[in-house]
Amino acid sequence: MARNLILSGGLFHDFAATSAALAEVLAEVGVESEITEDIAGALSEPSEVQLITVNALRWQMAQDRFADLRAEWRFVLPPEARTTLLDHLERGGGLLCMHSASICFDDWQGWSRVLGGCWSWPKSHHPPLGWTGVRVHGGHPVVDGLRDFDVVDEVYSDLDILPDVRPLASSNGQPLVWSRPVRRGRVFYDALGHDTRSYENEVHRTLLQRAALWLLKRPVTITE
C-alpha cells in the first residue's frame, strides 16, 4: 500500500472533514494517508512517503483585509520544508495539491513554479459557493473517458497560471485541474474540494483516484 502524507489545516474551510474525505477516496485505490496540521514539523526532515498532498490554507496573510487576524494564523514555510518538498519530487515522488493549495506558501517564490500557478491578490477571486458545471478535457490518462459533471464547489478564477499549463478540466472558462512533471516527480493540481460535497461526486472521486495512481506512476485503470 502506498503512503500519503496529507498536509492539512487553515482558515475558512473545514479541512479536518475534507482531508478525511480525501483519505477515504484514496484508500479505495490502495493509498494509506496520514493527516497532519503540523506542516513545518512534518516537512522538517526527508519524507519517506510516496505521495504528499497539500489540502491547506497556510500563507503569510499580508493583505490589508487580513490585518486584524491573529498573528499565529500567519504562516511561513521554513527553508527545510521547501527542501523536503523539492527532494521528494527529485526522488520521483508525487505531489497532489487541492483547492486552496494555490494560495499557500506565498513566501516561497518557487511554489508557483512547482504548482504551475498561484492565487494573485487582488486579481484572483471566486464566485459564491454553489453548483457549477465542470467540463472535462481529454488527452491525459487521468481524465480520458470521464464525463462532464456538476458539483457544489468554488470556482477559483483568474489565477496566475504558467504558460505551459494545459487544463484537464475547467468551469466557465477557468482552468481547474492540471498536471505537470517537476524534476523526476509529478504534480497534480485540483482547484475543487472546498467542502465534503465535492468529494461525494462520483466523477470527481474517480478523477482523484486516477490522479493518485498517475502520481504514483501506476497504471490508471479506474473507470466510472
CSV table of C-alpha atoms in Angstrom, one decimal:
chain,number,residue,atom,x,y,z
A,1,MET,CA,0.0,0.0,0.0
A,2,ALA,CA,1.3,3.4,-0.9
A,3,ARG,CA,1.8,6.0,1.8
A,4,ASN,CA,0.4,9.5,1.5
A,5,LEU,CA,1.1,12.5,3.8
A,6,ILE,CA,-1.8,15.0,3.8
A,7,LEU,CA,-0.7,18.5,4.9
A,8,SER,CA,-3.9,20.0,6.3
A,9,GLY,CA,-5.4,22.9,8.2
A,10,GLY,CA,-6.0,26.7,7.9
A,11,LEU,CA,-8.8,29.2,7.8
A,12,PHE,CA,-12.2,29.5,6.1
A,13,HIS,CA,-12.6,25.7,5.4
A,14,ASP,CA,-13.3,22.5,7.3
A,15,PHE,CA,-10.0,20.9,6.4
A,16,ALA,CA,-10.4,18.2,9.0
A,17,ALA,CA,-13.5,17.0,7.1
A,18,THR,CA,-12.2,17.4,3.6
A,19,SER,CA,-8.8,15.8,4.4
A,20,ALA,CA,-10.7,12.8,6.0
A,21,ALA,CA,-12.9,12.6,2.9
A,22,LEU,CA,-9.9,12.7,0.6
A,23,ALA,CA,-8.1,10.0,2.6
A,24,GLU,CA,-11.2,7.8,2.2
A,25,VAL,CA,-11.4,8.4,-1.5
A,26,LEU,CA,-7.7,7.4,-2.0
A,27,ALA,CA,-7.9,4.4,0.3
A,28,GLU,CA,-10.2,2.8,-2.3
A,29,VAL,CA,-7.1,2.6,-4.6
A,30,GLY,CA,-4.6,1.4,-2.0
A,31,VAL,CA,-3.3,4.7,-0.7
A,32,GLU,CA,-2.9,4.9,3.1
A,33,SER,CA,-3.0,8.5,4.3
A,34,GLU,CA,-1.6,10.2,7.4
A,35,ILE,CA,-3.1,13.7,8.1
A,36,THR,CA,-1.3,16.4,9.9
A,37,GLU,CA,-1.7,20.1,10.6
A,38,ASP,CA,1.9,20.5,11.6
A,39,ILE,CA,3.1,21.3,8.1
A,40,ALA,CA,6.5,22.7,9.2
A,41,GLY,CA,7.1,19.8,11.5
A,42,ALA,CA,6.1,17.1,9.0
A,43,LEU,CA,8.4,18.6,6.4
A,44,SER,CA,11.3,19.2,8.8
A,45,GLU,CA,13.1,16.1,7.6
A,46,PRO,CA,13.2,14.0,4.5
A,47,SER,CA,10.0,12.3,3.5
A,48,GLU,CA,9.5,8.6,3.5
A,49,VAL,CA,6.2,8.6,1.7
A,50,GLN,CA,5.4,8.1,-2.0
A,51,LEU,CA,2.8,10.8,-2.1
A,52,ILE,CA,2.4,14.2,-0.4
A,53,THR,CA,-0.9,16.1,-0.5
A,54,VAL,CA,-1.4,19.8,0.2
A,55,ASN,CA,-5.0,20.4,1.4
A,56,ALA,CA,-4.5,23.5,3.4
A,57,LEU,CA,-4.7,27.3,3.5
A,58,ARG,CA,-1.5,28.4,5.1
A,59,TRP,CA,0.1,31.7,3.9
A,60,GLN,CA,1.5,35.0,5.1
A,61,MET,CA,-1.8,36.8,5.1
A,62,ALA,CA,0.0,40.1,4.3
A,63,GLN,CA,-3.0,41.6,2.6
A,64,ASP,CA,-4.9,44.5,4.3
A,65,ARG,CA,-8.1,42.5,4.6
A,66,PHE,CA,-6.4,40.1,7.0
A,67,ALA,CA,-4.7,42.7,9.1
A,68,ASP,CA,-7.0,42.1,12.1
A,69,LEU,CA,-6.5,38.3,12.2
A,70,ARG,CA,-4.3,36.8,14.8
A,71,ALA,CA,-0.5,36.6,14.2
A,72,GLU,CA,-0.4,32.9,15.0
A,73,TRP,CA,-2.5,32.2,11.9
A,74,ARG,CA,0.2,33.6,9.6
A,75,PHE,CA,2.4,31.0,8.1
A,76,VAL,CA,5.9,31.0,6.6
A,77,LEU,CA,7.2,27.8,5.1
A,78,PRO,CA,10.7,27.1,6.5
A,79,PRO,CA,13.6,26.5,4.2
A,80,GLU,CA,14.0,22.9,5.3
A,81,ALA,CA,10.4,22.2,4.4
A,82,ARG,CA,10.9,23.6,0.9
A,83,THR,CA,13.9,21.4,0.5
A,84,THR,CA,11.9,18.3,1.7
A,85,LEU,CA,9.2,19.0,-1.0
A,86,LEU,CA,11.8,19.5,-3.7
A,87,ASP,CA,13.8,16.5,-2.7
A,88,HIS,CA,10.6,14.4,-2.7
A,89,LEU,CA,10.0,15.4,-6.3
A,90,GLU,CA,13.6,14.8,-7.2
A,91,ARG,CA,13.3,11.2,-6.0
A,92,GLY,CA,10.3,10.8,-8.3
A,93,GLY,CA,7.6,11.3,-5.7
A,94,GLY,CA,4.1,12.6,-6.4
A,95,LEU,CA,2.5,15.8,-5.1
A,96,LEU,CA,-1.3,16.2,-5.1
A,97,CYS,CA,-2.4,19.8,-4.5
A,98,MET,CA,-6.1,20.5,-3.6
A,99,HIS,CA,-8.2,23.7,-3.8
A,100,SER,CA,-6.5,26.4,-1.7
A,101,ALA,CA,-3.0,25.0,-2.2
A,102,SER,CA,-2.8,27.7,-4.9
A,103,ILE,CA,-3.0,30.3,-2.1
A,104,CYS,CA,-0.4,28.5,0.2
A,105,PHE,CA,3.2,29.2,0.8
A,106,ASP,CA,3.3,32.7,-0.8
A,107,ASP,CA,6.6,33.5,0.9
A,108,TRP,CA,8.2,30.9,-1.4
A,109,GLN,CA,8.6,32.2,-4.9
A,110,GLY,CA,9.3,28.8,-6.2
A,111,TRP,CA,6.0,27.3,-5.1
A,112,SER,CA,4.0,28.7,-8.0
A,113,ARG,CA,6.6,27.2,-10.4
A,114,VAL,CA,6.2,23.8,-8.7
A,115,LEU,CA,2.4,24.0,-8.7
A,116,GLY,CA,2.0,25.6,-12.2
A,117,GLY,CA,0.1,28.6,-10.9
A,118,CYS,CA,-1.0,30.6,-7.9
A,119,TRP,CA,-3.6,32.9,-6.5
A,120,SER,CA,-2.8,36.6,-7.2
A,121,TRP,CA,-4.2,39.3,-4.8
A,122,PRO,CA,-6.4,41.2,-5.6
A,123,LYS,CA,-6.9,39.9,-9.1
A,124,SER,CA,-7.9,36.3,-8.3
A,125,HIS,CA,-11.4,35.6,-6.9
A,126,HIS,CA,-14.2,33.1,-6.9
A,127,PRO,CA,-18.0,33.3,-7.2
A,128,PRO,CA,-20.1,32.3,-4.2
A,129,LEU,CA,-20.1,28.6,-3.3
A,130,GLY,CA,-22.7,26.8,-5.4
A,131,TRP,CA,-23.5,24.5,-8.2
A,132,THR,CA,-21.1,24.7,-11.2
A,133,GLY,CA,-20.6,22.6,-14.3
A,134,VAL,CA,-17.2,21.1,-14.8
A,135,ARG,CA,-16.1,20.4,-18.4
A,136,VAL,CA,-13.6,17.5,-18.6
A,137,HIS,CA,-11.0,17.7,-21.4
A,138,GLY,CA,-9.3,14.7,-22.9
A,139,GLY,CA,-5.7,13.9,-23.8
A,140,HIS,CA,-4.4,12.7,-20.4
A,141,PRO,CA,-4.9,9.3,-18.6
A,142,VAL,CA,-6.4,10.9,-15.5
A,143,VAL,CA,-9.4,12.4,-17.4
A,144,ASP,CA,-9.7,10.3,-20.6
A,145,GLY,CA,-13.2,8.8,-20.8
A,146,LEU,CA,-14.6,10.8,-17.9
A,147,ARG,CA,-17.8,12.7,-18.5
A,148,ASP,CA,-18.6,16.3,-17.6
A,149,PHE,CA,-20.2,16.7,-14.2
A,150,ASP,CA,-21.9,19.2,-11.9
A,151,VAL,CA,-20.6,19.8,-8.4
A,152,VAL,CA,-21.2,22.2,-5.4
A,153,ASP,CA,-17.9,24.0,-5.1
A,154,GLU,CA,-16.0,27.2,-5.6
A,155,VAL,CA,-14.6,28.1,-9.0
A,156,TYR,CA,-11.2,29.7,-8.5
A,157,SER,CA,-10.9,32.4,-11.2
A,158,ASP,CA,-8.2,34.5,-12.7
A,159,LEU,CA,-5.3,32.6,-11.2
A,160,ASP,CA,-1.7,33.4,-12.4
A,161,ILE,CA,-1.0,30.2,-14.4
A,162,LEU,CA,2.2,29.3,-16.2
A,163,PRO,CA,2.1,29.3,-20.0
A,164,ASP,CA,2.9,25.6,-20.3
A,165,VAL,CA,-0.1,24.6,-18.2
A,166,ARG,CA,-2.8,22.7,-20.1
A,167,PRO,CA,-6.1,22.4,-18.3
A,168,LEU,CA,-7.6,18.9,-17.9
A,169,ALA,CA,-10.9,20.3,-16.6
A,170,SER,CA,-12.4,23.8,-16.4
A,171,SER,CA,-15.5,25.6,-15.4
A,172,ASN,CA,-16.8,28.8,-17.0
A,173,GLY,CA,-13.6,29.0,-19.0
A,174,GLN,CA,-11.4,28.9,-15.8
A,175,PRO,CA,-8.8,26.1,-15.6
A,176,LEU,CA,-9.5,23.9,-12.6
A,177,VAL,CA,-7.3,20.8,-13.0
A,178,TRP,CA,-3.9,20.3,-14.5
A,179,SER,CA,-0.8,18.0,-14.2
A,180,ARG,CA,2.9,18.6,-14.7
A,181,PRO,CA,6.2,17.0,-14.4
A,182,VAL,CA,8.6,18.6,-11.9
A,183,ARG,CA,12.1,17.3,-11.6
A,184,ARG,CA,11.8,13.5,-11.6
A,185,GLY,CA,8.3,13.6,-10.0
A,186,ARG,CA,4.8,14.6,-10.9
A,187,VAL,CA,2.5,17.3,-9.6
A,188,PHE,CA,-1.3,17.3,-9.9
A,189,TYR,CA,-3.5,20.4,-9.0
A,190,ASP,CA,-7.3,20.2,-8.5
A,191,ALA,CA,-8.9,23.5,-7.6
A,192,LEU,CA,-12.1,21.8,-6.5
A,193,GLY,CA,-12.6,20.5,-2.9
A,194,HIS,CA,-14.0,23.4,-0.9
A,195,ASP,CA,-16.1,21.1,1.3
A,196,THR,CA,-17.1,17.4,1.5
A,197,ARG,CA,-19.9,17.7,-1.1
A,198,SER,CA,-17.2,18.0,-3.7
A,199,TYR,CA,-15.8,14.6,-2.6
A,200,GLU,CA,-19.2,13.0,-2.8
A,201,ASN,CA,-19.4,13.5,-6.6
A,202,GLU,CA,-18.6,10.1,-8.2
A,203,VAL,CA,-16.8,11.6,-11.3
A,204,HIS,CA,-14.7,13.8,-9.0
A,205,ARG,CA,-13.8,10.8,-6.8
A,206,THR,CA,-12.8,8.8,-9.9
A,207,LEU,CA,-10.7,11.7,-11.1
A,208,LEU,CA,-8.9,11.9,-7.8
A,209,GLN,CA,-8.3,8.2,-7.6
A,210,ARG,CA,-6.8,8.3,-11.2
A,211,ALA,CA,-4.7,11.3,-10.2
A,212,ALA,CA,-3.2,9.4,-7.3
A,213,LEU,CA,-2.4,6.4,-9.4
A,214,TRP,CA,-0.8,8.7,-12.1
A,215,LEU,CA,1.2,10.5,-9.4
A,216,LEU,CA,2.5,7.1,-8.1
A,217,LYS,CA,3.4,6.1,-11.7
A,218,ARG,CA,1.0,3.2,-11.6
A,219,PRO,CA,-1.4,2.1,-14.3
A,220,VAL,CA,-4.5,4.3,-14.4
A,221,THR,CA,-7.2,1.7,-14.6
A,222,ILE,CA,-10.1,3.2,-12.6
A,223,THR,CA,-13.3,3.7,-14.5
A,224,GLU,CA,-16.6,5.4,-13.6
